[in-house]
């Protein structure tokens, strides 16, 4: 049976929504030296933006045993959830600013703020100090980098956008692989302060290609004078369901990323071997961020994200929940989950891009990130509250179920968005 392709173009959007008045049809380079250099620059930016949250399990384990040992898992969870909340919340301003003014000022400022935050973090010993530097300052710098780094790819790619964004998104997983190795070697030998300064140096190295390689190609949008996102975009049902999928996906993904080391330690594993778990998640995520992007360009972006969210759901319920103290089962879960969740991360920007004109992309993406920001703010602390249940076996079961059912709701939202677009036709490329 022949597949029915649904174009990823302006026609896919609701004409009643506020779109820019663009008379000229868009053309795309779909690669070339400059286009792939932009992807490389975005990759380097993602190392900085998502390298820290993808190493959250290492930080959570270290903080709980050292300078913040008197704080509960829920309190420690706020460190990482506020970082992501600030990242996505202030990203809603970065998107329209990118559409209107370009990327250079945003990317340069974001790079400097992130490097400075790690240098200041090296002096921090108190909970409130870590919140101010790690969560708020670094999160603010990351917000200035994140949206432009994805939006700029939309200037160069259309039919290959899923692949290009997937390759760029692997930067976050690459950071999640190298940072645990760095911290595992540096923390016992040099201590927390110099380990953070070393991370700051790594961030400086990656900031150079980030700022040199990124270039816009399309003219700025003249239609919108305000840098604020447009809440009216939620009137479009497909966009609203897509944002709902993002919101509940954040609940699901952050639980394993943050608590997988603590889960393994509760089963009697030693700390040194547990560092392998976030590394394995991110190795799987590197493959997962690149391969589904390529597949999405062939079978449809929403079709692919339905598959990857479904795989996350299965991995949580069928592998992590019954794993118990089985180390091989936990290794299998971390790799499968890393692969599937990595695909989700790279596909979200591509799915949003399918719902709008590329010249409005920053505004649409940043508005979608508004919903993600509240998911990231609440997900980890709620998980920490569940770990406060006195019976530890019950607590971990409740935490895993919370992650799994969050994915179930996210999956339902993405299916609803797809059905609204193409109905129940399984062979429709969308």
PDB file of C-alpha atoms in Angstrom, residues 23-131:
ATOM      1  CA  UNK A  23       4.741  36.107   0.302  1.00  0.00           C
ATOM      2  CA  UNK A  24       7.941  34.429  -0.862  1.00  0.00           C
ATOM      3  CA  UNK A  25       8.023  30.607  -0.683  1.00  0.00           C
ATOM      4  CA  UNK A  26      10.965  29.271   1.277  1.00  0.00           C
ATOM      5  CA  UNK A  27      13.858  27.383  -0.257  1.00  0.00           C
ATOM      6  CA  UNK A  28      16.399  25.396   1.747  1.00  0.00           C
ATOM      7  CA  UNK A  29      20.030  24.475   1.228  1.00  0.00           C
ATOM      8  CA  UNK A  30      19.417  21.017   2.787  1.00  0.00           C
ATOM      9  CA  UNK A  31      23.063  20.809   3.752  1.00  0.00           C
ATOM     10  CA  UNK A  32      26.218  22.084   2.141  1.00  0.00           C
ATOM     11  CA  UNK A  33      29.349  23.009   4.049  1.00  0.00           C
ATOM     12  CA  UNK A  34      27.735  25.990   5.770  1.00  0.00           C
ATOM     13  CA  UNK A  35      24.590  24.086   6.684  1.00  0.00           C
ATOM     14  CA  UNK A  36      26.481  21.232   8.327  1.00  0.00           C
ATOM     15  CA  UNK A  37      28.792  23.696  10.080  1.00  0.00           C
ATOM     16  CA  UNK A  38      25.663  25.214  11.627  1.00  0.00           C
ATOM     17  CA  UNK A  39      24.657  21.731  12.815  1.00  0.00           C
ATOM     18  CA  UNK A  40      28.127  21.280  14.348  1.00  0.00           C
ATOM     19  CA  UNK A  41      27.829  24.629  16.126  1.00  0.00           C
ATOM     20  CA  UNK A  42      24.431  23.609  17.484  1.00  0.00           C
ATOM     21  CA  UNK A  43      25.909  20.277  18.600  1.00  0.00           C
ATOM     22  CA  UNK A  44      28.559  22.108  20.646  1.00  0.00           C
ATOM     23  CA  UNK A  45      25.885  24.310  22.199  1.00  0.00           C
ATOM     24  CA  UNK A  46      23.860  21.243  23.224  1.00  0.00           C
ATOM     25  CA  UNK A  47      26.897  19.810  25.026  1.00  0.00           C
ATOM     26  CA  UNK A  48      26.688  22.800  27.352  1.00  0.00           C
ATOM     27  CA  UNK A  49      22.900  23.109  27.588  1.00  0.00           C
ATOM     28  CA  UNK A  50      21.995  19.485  28.305  1.00  0.00           C
ATOM     29  CA  UNK A  51      25.318  18.075  29.475  1.00  0.00           C
ATOM     30  CA  UNK A  52      24.530  19.178  33.037  1.00  0.00           C
ATOM     31  CA  UNK A  53      20.959  17.810  33.348  1.00  0.00           C
ATOM     32  CA  UNK A  54      22.042  14.590  31.623  1.00  0.00           C
ATOM     33  CA  UNK A  55      24.596  14.227  34.435  1.00  0.00           C
ATOM     34  CA  UNK A  56      22.001  14.984  37.134  1.00  0.00           C
ATOM     35  CA  UNK A  57      22.235  11.480  38.611  1.00  0.00           C
ATOM     36  CA  UNK A  58      25.950  12.012  39.330  1.00  0.00           C
ATOM     37  CA  UNK A  59      25.357  15.393  40.974  1.00  0.00           C
ATOM     38  CA  UNK A  60      22.354  14.097  42.953  1.00  0.00           C
ATOM     39  CA  UNK A  61      24.366  11.173  44.298  1.00  0.00           C
ATOM     40  CA  UNK A  62      27.381  13.377  45.166  1.00  0.00           C
ATOM     41  CA  UNK A  63      25.345  16.128  46.836  1.00  0.00           C
ATOM     42  CA  UNK A  64      23.366  13.596  48.899  1.00  0.00           C
ATOM     43  CA  UNK A  65      26.580  12.129  50.310  1.00  0.00           C
ATOM     44  CA  UNK A  66      28.592  15.331  50.780  1.00  0.00           C
ATOM     45  CA  UNK A  67      27.766  19.021  51.232  1.00  0.00           C
ATOM     46  CA  UNK A  68      23.966  18.555  51.059  1.00  0.00           C
ATOM     47  CA  UNK A  69      23.673  15.252  52.927  1.00  0.00           C
ATOM     48  CA  UNK A  70      21.122  16.687  55.386  1.00  0.00           C
ATOM     49  CA  UNK A  71      18.634  17.504  52.604  1.00  0.00           C
ATOM     50  CA  UNK A  72      15.855  15.176  51.418  1.00  0.00           C
ATOM     51  CA  UNK A  73      15.649  13.746  47.865  1.00  0.00           C
ATOM     52  CA  UNK A  74      12.749  16.104  47.155  1.00  0.00           C
ATOM     53  CA  UNK A  75      14.809  19.136  48.230  1.00  0.00           C
ATOM     54  CA  UNK A  76      17.765  18.010  46.120  1.00  0.00           C
ATOM     55  CA  UNK A  77      15.399  17.531  43.208  1.00  0.00           C
ATOM     56  CA  UNK A  78      14.667  21.257  43.127  1.00  0.00           C
ATOM     57  CA  UNK A  79      18.288  21.917  42.086  1.00  0.00           C
ATOM     58  CA  UNK A  80      17.804  20.143  38.761  1.00  0.00           C
ATOM     59  CA  UNK A  81      14.137  20.976  38.204  1.00  0.00           C
ATOM     60  CA  UNK A  82      14.725  24.720  38.647  1.00  0.00           C
ATOM     61  CA  UNK A  83      17.617  24.563  36.152  1.00  0.00           C
ATOM     62  CA  UNK A  84      15.332  23.042  33.528  1.00  0.00           C
ATOM     63  CA  UNK A  85      12.440  25.329  34.473  1.00  0.00           C
ATOM     64  CA  UNK A  86      14.601  28.425  33.974  1.00  0.00           C
ATOM     65  CA  UNK A  87      16.032  26.924  30.767  1.00  0.00           C
ATOM     66  CA  UNK A  88      12.598  26.510  29.197  1.00  0.00           C
ATOM     67  CA  UNK A  89      10.827  29.469  30.824  1.00  0.00           C
ATOM     68  CA  UNK A  90      13.303  32.101  29.675  1.00  0.00           C
ATOM     69  CA  UNK A  91      13.562  30.256  26.380  1.00  0.00           C
ATOM     70  CA  UNK A  92      10.070  31.564  25.614  1.00  0.00           C
ATOM     71  CA  UNK A  93      11.678  35.006  25.310  1.00  0.00           C
ATOM     72  CA  UNK A  94      14.695  33.766  23.370  1.00  0.00           C
ATOM     73  CA  UNK A  95      12.567  32.342  20.543  1.00  0.00           C
ATOM     74  CA  UNK A  96      10.817  35.541  19.425  1.00  0.00           C
ATOM     75  CA  UNK A  97      14.057  37.479  20.023  1.00  0.00           C
ATOM     76  CA  UNK A  98      15.817  35.081  17.648  1.00  0.00           C
ATOM     77  CA  UNK A  99      13.089  35.515  15.007  1.00  0.00           C
ATOM     78  CA  UNK A 100      13.397  39.292  15.247  1.00  0.00           C
ATOM     79  CA  UNK A 101      17.085  39.972  15.944  1.00  0.00           C
ATOM     80  CA  UNK A 102      19.058  36.840  15.084  1.00  0.00           C
ATOM     81  CA  UNK A 103      21.265  34.574  17.154  1.00  0.00           C
ATOM     82  CA  UNK A 104      24.622  36.246  17.806  1.00  0.00           C
ATOM     83  CA  UNK A 105      23.834  38.252  20.931  1.00  0.00           C
ATOM     84  CA  UNK A 106      21.809  35.425  22.477  1.00  0.00           C
ATOM     85  CA  UNK A 107      24.440  32.750  21.862  1.00  0.00           C
ATOM     86  CA  UNK A 108      27.390  34.877  23.024  1.00  0.00           C
ATOM     87  CA  UNK A 109      25.618  35.947  26.217  1.00  0.00           C
ATOM     88  CA  UNK A 110      24.446  32.403  26.951  1.00  0.00           C
ATOM     89  CA  UNK A 111      27.956  30.998  26.549  1.00  0.00           C
ATOM     90  CA  UNK A 112      29.489  33.563  28.909  1.00  0.00           C
ATOM     91  CA  UNK A 113      26.806  33.124  31.565  1.00  0.00           C
ATOM     92  CA  UNK A 114      27.145  29.330  31.594  1.00  0.00           C
ATOM     93  CA  UNK A 115      30.936  29.442  31.918  1.00  0.00           C
ATOM     94  CA  UNK A 116      30.732  32.031  34.706  1.00  0.00           C
ATOM     95  CA  UNK A 117      28.099  30.003  36.569  1.00  0.00           C
ATOM     96  CA  UNK A 118      30.383  26.973  36.823  1.00  0.00           C
ATOM     97  CA  UNK A 119      33.293  29.070  38.035  1.00  0.00           C
ATOM     98  CA  UNK A 120      31.086  30.620  40.738  1.00  0.00           C
ATOM     99  CA  UNK A 121      29.613  27.198  41.589  1.00  0.00           C
ATOM    100  CA  UNK A 122      33.097  26.012  42.506  1.00  0.00           C
ATOM    101  CA  UNK A 123      32.969  28.280  45.575  1.00  0.00           C
ATOM    102  CA  UNK A 124      29.486  27.172  46.700  1.00  0.00           C
ATOM    103  CA  UNK A 125      28.899  24.974  49.739  1.00  0.00           C
ATOM    104  CA  UNK A 126      25.356  25.893  50.827  1.00  0.00           C
ATOM    105  CA  UNK A 127      22.036  24.775  49.346  1.00  0.00           C
ATOM    106  CA  UNK A 128      20.845  28.280  48.459  1.00  0.00           C
ATOM    107  CA  UNK A 129      24.184  29.075  46.799  1.00  0.00           C
ATOM    108  CA  UNK A 130      23.932  26.004  44.570  1.00  0.00           C
ATOM    109  CA  UNK A 131      20.342  26.924  43.671  1.00  0.00           C
TER     110      UNK A 131
END
